[in-house]
Amino acid sequence: YPLSSGRLCVVIGDVCDKGVGPALFMAVIRSLLRVLSGKFEPGAEADRSCSLEDADMLTALSAVSRTNDYLTAEHADDGMFASLFFGVICTEDGRMAYVNAGHEPGLIVSTSGLRAKLGVTGPAVGALPHARFVVKTAVLDPGDTLLLYSDGATDALSPSGNAFGRTRLESSACRPAKSAGKLLRALKRELFDHAKDAPRYDDITLLALRRAG
């Protein structure tokens, strides 16, 4: 979703447990992130250099720690938490600042293969009060694809009990695809071909975007 400053937010999350309660918990997290990431400090929209010092990017990313503080203060007794990957992208030059709160690593894939893994920079939100979430940066070059996924993808089991696995997912993500949408469709086909009729005990979420170039 876009910020008023012209930045683009990309977020994926995975809440613990299953059912109505966890679904509502994720709905709360989603609402908090969208509201808090859009609250800029005065004058924050004036800077357009897209460096890590951009006030709008940093303020948007602070939504992760502020969401964590709210959840640990108001819902500590529920024992609920969620992993998150939250990135803020400058669409003009592809620079991205991100927080990975206990989530699967984001992948940056170029035409020549896997270029970067965006690993964990803090704990899952709702797990620890006053947790520290480190902001890191990456760059999407023209033609690069950012792929985000839940562990339901890597943990998907075949009828014989073999997991799809992170190595296979990364290899599949590097296969040529004409668009982010076609990459997702190819991954989905491969995942469901792997699982066949095996019981699916976890949801599978895939999210991709490609920088035009």
mmCIF file of C-alpha atoms in Angstrom:
data_model
loop_
_atom_site.group_PDB
_atom_site.id
_atom_site.type_symbol
_atom_site.label_atom_id
_atom_site.label_comp_id
_atom_site.label_asym_id
_atom_site.label_seq_id
_atom_site.Cartn_x
_atom_site.Cartn_y
_atom_site.Cartn_z
ATOM 1 C CA TYR A 1 0.000 0.000 0.000
ATOM 2 C CA PRO A 2 1.248 3.529 -0.744
ATOM 3 C CA LEU A 3 2.189 6.144 1.826
ATOM 4 C CA SER A 4 1.224 9.761 1.336
ATOM 5 C CA SER A 5 4.915 10.563 0.780
ATOM 6 C CA GLY A 6 5.004 8.389 -2.332
ATOM 7 C CA ARG A 7 6.793 5.474 -0.678
ATOM 8 C CA LEU A 8 5.424 1.954 -1.041
ATOM 9 C CA CYS A 9 4.882 -0.314 1.967
ATOM 10 C CA VAL A 10 5.084 -4.071 1.509
ATOM 11 C CA VAL A 11 4.117 -6.281 4.444
ATOM 12 C CA ILE A 12 3.659 -9.992 5.058
ATOM 13 C CA GLY A 13 2.830 -11.628 8.372
ATOM 14 C CA ASP A 14 2.180 -14.998 9.965
ATOM 15 C CA VAL A 15 0.320 -15.246 13.261
ATOM 16 C CA CYS A 16 0.814 -18.145 15.666
ATOM 17 C CA ASP A 17 -1.907 -20.810 15.968
ATOM 18 C CA LYS A 18 -5.042 -21.098 13.820
ATOM 19 C CA GLY A 19 -8.737 -20.317 14.032
ATOM 20 C CA VAL A 20 -10.964 -17.325 14.652
ATOM 21 C CA GLY A 21 -8.925 -15.900 17.559
ATOM 22 C CA PRO A 22 -5.614 -15.759 15.683
ATOM 23 C CA ALA A 23 -7.399 -14.379 12.600
ATOM 24 C CA LEU A 24 -8.808 -11.523 14.670
ATOM 25 C CA PHE A 25 -5.370 -10.966 16.216
ATOM 26 C CA MET A 26 -3.861 -10.600 12.754
ATOM 27 C CA ALA A 27 -6.645 -8.203 11.785
ATOM 28 C CA VAL A 28 -5.651 -6.025 14.763
ATOM 29 C CA ILE A 29 -2.000 -6.124 13.701
ATOM 30 C CA ARG A 30 -2.890 -5.244 10.123
ATOM 31 C CA SER A 31 -4.937 -2.249 11.236
ATOM 32 C CA LEU A 32 -2.245 -1.024 13.631
ATOM 33 C CA LEU A 33 0.490 -1.225 10.993
ATOM 34 C CA ARG A 34 -1.522 0.645 8.377
ATOM 35 C CA VAL A 35 -2.554 3.408 10.772
ATOM 36 C CA LEU A 36 0.787 3.821 12.552
ATOM 37 C CA SER A 37 2.913 3.694 9.389
ATOM 38 C CA GLY A 38 0.951 6.623 7.970
ATOM 39 C CA LYS A 39 1.522 8.941 10.946
ATOM 40 C CA PHE A 40 4.415 11.173 9.947
ATOM 41 C CA GLU A 41 6.238 13.686 12.077
ATOM 42 C CA PRO A 42 5.912 17.349 11.001
ATOM 43 C CA GLY A 43 8.030 18.067 7.982
ATOM 44 C CA ALA A 44 8.837 14.415 7.353
ATOM 45 C CA GLU A 45 7.483 14.507 3.815
ATOM 46 C CA ALA A 46 9.881 17.259 2.732
ATOM 47 C CA ASP A 47 12.896 14.981 2.252
ATOM 48 C CA ARG A 48 13.065 13.044 -1.029
ATOM 49 C CA SER A 49 16.660 11.745 -0.927
ATOM 50 C CA CYS A 50 15.457 8.216 -0.051
ATOM 51 C CA SER A 51 18.389 7.607 2.281
ATOM 52 C CA LEU A 52 17.954 5.739 5.534
ATOM 53 C CA GLU A 53 17.639 9.129 7.224
ATOM 54 C CA ASP A 54 14.333 9.775 5.452
ATOM 55 C CA ALA A 55 11.930 10.644 8.227
ATOM 56 C CA ASP A 56 8.937 9.130 6.456
ATOM 57 C CA MET A 57 10.638 5.774 5.913
ATOM 58 C CA LEU A 58 11.862 5.557 9.490
ATOM 59 C CA THR A 59 8.537 6.690 10.904
ATOM 60 C CA ALA A 60 6.708 4.091 8.833
ATOM 61 C CA LEU A 61 9.056 1.359 10.050
ATOM 62 C CA SER A 62 8.607 2.479 13.655
ATOM 63 C CA ALA A 63 5.052 1.131 13.282
ATOM 64 C CA VAL A 64 6.534 -2.320 13.967
ATOM 65 C CA SER A 65 7.901 -1.405 17.405
ATOM 66 C CA ARG A 66 4.807 0.651 18.252
ATOM 67 C CA THR A 67 2.572 -2.264 17.282
ATOM 68 C CA ASN A 68 4.701 -4.558 19.417
ATOM 69 C CA ASP A 69 4.426 -2.191 22.395
ATOM 70 C CA TYR A 70 0.642 -2.081 22.068
ATOM 71 C CA LEU A 71 0.284 -5.853 21.779
ATOM 72 C CA THR A 72 2.545 -6.645 24.725
ATOM 73 C CA ALA A 73 0.780 -4.030 26.874
ATOM 74 C CA GLU A 74 -2.815 -4.877 25.958
ATOM 75 C CA HIS A 75 -2.727 -8.551 24.936
ATOM 76 C CA ALA A 76 0.125 -10.059 26.936
ATOM 77 C CA ASP A 77 -2.180 -12.586 28.607
ATOM 78 C CA ASP A 78 -3.354 -13.932 25.236
ATOM 79 C CA GLY A 79 0.036 -15.460 24.462
ATOM 80 C CA MET A 80 -0.259 -14.422 20.825
ATOM 81 C CA PHE A 81 2.490 -13.190 18.508
ATOM 82 C CA ALA A 82 3.160 -12.865 14.793
ATOM 83 C CA SER A 83 6.194 -12.774 12.551
ATOM 84 C CA LEU A 84 6.362 -9.874 10.079
ATOM 85 C CA PHE A 85 8.394 -8.576 7.194
ATOM 86 C CA PHE A 86 7.808 -4.846 6.732
ATOM 87 C CA GLY A 87 9.548 -2.956 3.939
ATOM 88 C CA VAL A 88 9.311 0.652 2.759
ATOM 89 C CA ILE A 89 10.414 1.137 -0.834
ATOM 90 C CA CYS A 90 11.403 4.289 -2.688
ATOM 91 C CA THR A 91 9.858 3.642 -6.092
ATOM 92 C CA GLU A 92 12.099 6.209 -7.806
ATOM 93 C CA ASP A 93 15.397 4.398 -7.226
ATOM 94 C CA GLY A 94 14.519 1.033 -5.651
ATOM 95 C CA ARG A 95 16.074 1.670 -2.251
ATOM 96 C CA MET A 96 14.310 -0.142 0.554
ATOM 97 C CA ALA A 97 14.450 0.041 4.348
ATOM 98 C CA TYR A 98 13.005 -2.963 6.154
ATOM 99 C CA VAL A 99 12.411 -4.764 9.425
ATOM 100 C CA ASN A 100 12.210 -8.544 9.581
ATOM 101 C CA ALA A 101 10.434 -9.410 12.825
ATOM 102 C CA GLY A 102 11.102 -13.123 13.151
ATOM 103 C CA HIS A 103 9.861 -13.908 9.635
ATOM 104 C CA GLU A 104 11.221 -16.026 6.799
ATOM 105 C CA PRO A 105 13.988 -14.179 4.909
ATOM 106 C CA GLY A 106 12.880 -11.991 2.049
ATOM 107 C CA LEU A 107 14.536 -12.829 -1.259
ATOM 108 C CA ILE A 108 15.825 -10.413 -3.888
ATOM 109 C CA VAL A 109 16.152 -12.232 -7.207
ATOM 110 C CA SER A 110 17.849 -10.767 -10.272
ATOM 111 C CA THR A 111 18.027 -12.135 -13.813
ATOM 112 C CA SER A 112 21.291 -13.844 -12.816
ATOM 113 C CA GLY A 113 19.915 -15.547 -9.692
ATOM 114 C CA LEU A 114 19.448 -15.022 -5.974
ATOM 115 C CA ARG A 115 21.090 -11.718 -5.083
ATOM 116 C CA ALA A 116 20.199 -11.200 -1.411
ATOM 117 C CA LYS A 117 18.466 -12.754 1.581
ATOM 118 C CA LEU A 118 16.863 -10.280 3.980
ATOM 119 C CA GLY A 119 17.117 -12.056 7.319
ATOM 120 C CA VAL A 120 15.734 -11.468 10.788
ATOM 121 C CA THR A 121 16.373 -8.085 12.438
ATOM 122 C CA GLY A 122 14.174 -8.496 15.526
ATOM 123 C CA PRO A 123 11.752 -10.832 17.330
ATOM 124 C CA ALA A 124 8.164 -11.596 16.385
ATOM 125 C CA VAL A 125 5.759 -8.787 17.314
ATOM 126 C CA GLY A 126 3.800 -9.371 20.510
ATOM 127 C CA ALA A 127 6.433 -11.733 21.916
ATOM 128 C CA LEU A 128 8.654 -9.403 23.969
ATOM 129 C CA PRO A 129 7.861 -6.011 25.558
ATOM 130 C CA HIS A 130 10.115 -3.122 24.494
ATOM 131 C CA ALA A 131 11.759 -5.315 21.855
ATOM 132 C CA ARG A 132 14.367 -3.752 19.577
ATOM 133 C CA PHE A 133 13.832 -3.962 15.825
ATOM 134 C CA VAL A 134 16.864 -3.086 13.721
ATOM 135 C CA VAL A 135 16.242 -1.286 10.426
ATOM 136 C CA LYS A 136 18.315 -2.551 7.512
ATOM 137 C CA THR A 137 18.511 -1.508 3.882
ATOM 138 C CA ALA A 138 18.594 -3.160 0.476
ATOM 139 C CA VAL A 139 18.268 -2.074 -3.140
ATOM 140 C CA LEU A 140 15.960 -3.386 -5.853
ATOM 141 C CA ASP A 141 17.737 -2.823 -9.153
ATOM 142 C CA PRO A 142 15.712 -2.581 -12.378
ATOM 143 C CA GLY A 143 14.363 -6.045 -13.160
ATOM 144 C CA ASP A 144 14.859 -7.354 -9.607
ATOM 145 C CA THR A 145 12.048 -9.212 -7.851
ATOM 146 C CA LEU A 146 11.319 -9.142 -4.128
ATOM 147 C CA LEU A 147 9.732 -12.410 -2.960
ATOM 148 C CA LEU A 148 8.168 -12.783 0.482
ATOM 149 C CA TYR A 149 6.537 -15.956 1.797
ATOM 150 C CA SER A 150 5.218 -17.664 4.916
ATOM 151 C CA ASP A 151 6.710 -20.845 6.343
ATOM 152 C CA GLY A 152 3.627 -22.678 5.125
ATOM 153 C CA ALA A 153 5.377 -22.693 1.737
ATOM 154 C CA THR A 154 8.656 -24.219 2.897
ATOM 155 C CA ASP A 155 6.906 -26.610 5.318
ATOM 156 C CA ALA A 156 4.407 -27.920 2.738
ATOM 157 C CA LEU A 157 4.572 -31.728 2.879
ATOM 158 C CA SER A 158 4.371 -34.272 0.089
ATOM 159 C CA PRO A 159 2.256 -37.432 0.562
ATOM 160 C CA SER A 160 5.464 -39.198 1.674
ATOM 161 C CA GLY A 161 6.121 -36.536 4.318
ATOM 162 C CA ASN A 162 8.924 -34.579 2.652
ATOM 163 C CA ALA A 163 8.899 -30.811 3.140
ATOM 164 C CA PHE A 164 9.121 -28.524 0.110
ATOM 165 C CA GLY A 165 12.003 -26.777 1.865
ATOM 166 C CA ARG A 166 13.704 -23.418 1.676
ATOM 167 C CA THR A 167 16.409 -24.567 -0.736
ATOM 168 C CA ARG A 168 13.856 -25.714 -3.303
ATOM 169 C CA LEU A 169 11.797 -22.550 -2.891
ATOM 170 C CA GLU A 170 14.856 -20.368 -3.469
ATOM 171 C CA SER A 171 15.827 -22.401 -6.512
ATOM 172 C CA SER A 172 12.300 -22.133 -7.922
ATOM 173 C CA ALA A 173 12.248 -18.379 -7.307
ATOM 174 C CA CYS A 174 15.337 -17.971 -9.500
ATOM 175 C CA ARG A 175 13.769 -19.526 -12.573
ATOM 176 C CA PRO A 176 13.073 -16.982 -15.335
ATOM 177 C CA ALA A 177 9.605 -15.425 -15.190
ATOM 178 C CA LYS A 178 8.293 -12.545 -17.266
ATOM 179 C CA SER A 179 6.554 -10.884 -14.314
ATOM 180 C CA ALA A 180 6.082 -11.130 -10.566
ATOM 181 C CA GLY A 181 2.595 -12.524 -11.155
ATOM 182 C CA LYS A 182 3.902 -15.308 -13.406
ATOM 183 C CA LEU A 183 6.571 -16.149 -10.829
ATOM 184 C CA LEU A 184 3.877 -16.532 -8.174
ATOM 185 C CA ARG A 185 1.725 -18.708 -10.403
ATOM 186 C CA ALA A 186 4.691 -20.978 -11.200
ATOM 187 C CA LEU A 187 5.571 -21.281 -7.495
ATOM 188 C CA LYS A 188 1.970 -22.084 -6.646
ATOM 189 C CA ARG A 189 1.828 -24.825 -9.262
ATOM 190 C CA GLU A 190 5.065 -26.347 -8.004
ATOM 191 C CA LEU A 191 3.938 -26.234 -4.378
ATOM 192 C CA PHE A 192 0.617 -27.907 -5.094
ATOM 193 C CA ASP A 193 2.243 -30.478 -7.365
ATOM 194 C CA HIS A 194 4.565 -31.283 -4.467
ATOM 195 C CA ALA A 195 1.770 -31.539 -1.885
ATOM 196 C CA LYS A 196 -0.710 -33.380 -4.128
ATOM 197 C CA ASP A 197 -3.420 -34.801 -1.841
ATOM 198 C CA ALA A 198 -1.411 -34.597 1.386
ATOM 199 C CA PRO A 199 -3.215 -32.842 4.294
ATOM 200 C CA ARG A 200 -2.377 -29.147 4.484
ATOM 201 C CA TYR A 201 -1.841 -28.107 8.066
ATOM 202 C CA ASP A 202 -0.628 -24.548 7.441
ATOM 203 C CA ASP A 203 -1.601 -21.689 5.173
ATOM 204 C CA ILE A 204 0.649 -20.684 2.288
ATOM 205 C CA THR A 205 1.182 -17.007 1.553
ATOM 206 C CA LEU A 206 3.330 -15.677 -1.288
ATOM 207 C CA LEU A 207 3.926 -12.029 -2.183
ATOM 208 C CA ALA A 208 6.135 -10.682 -4.955
ATOM 209 C CA LEU A 209 6.874 -7.406 -6.657
ATOM 210 C CA ARG A 210 9.273 -6.515 -9.434
ATOM 211 C CA ARG A 211 10.956 -3.216 -10.147
ATOM 212 C CA ALA A 212 10.369 -2.179 -13.730
ATOM 213 C CA GLY A 213 13.446 -1.696 -15.817
#
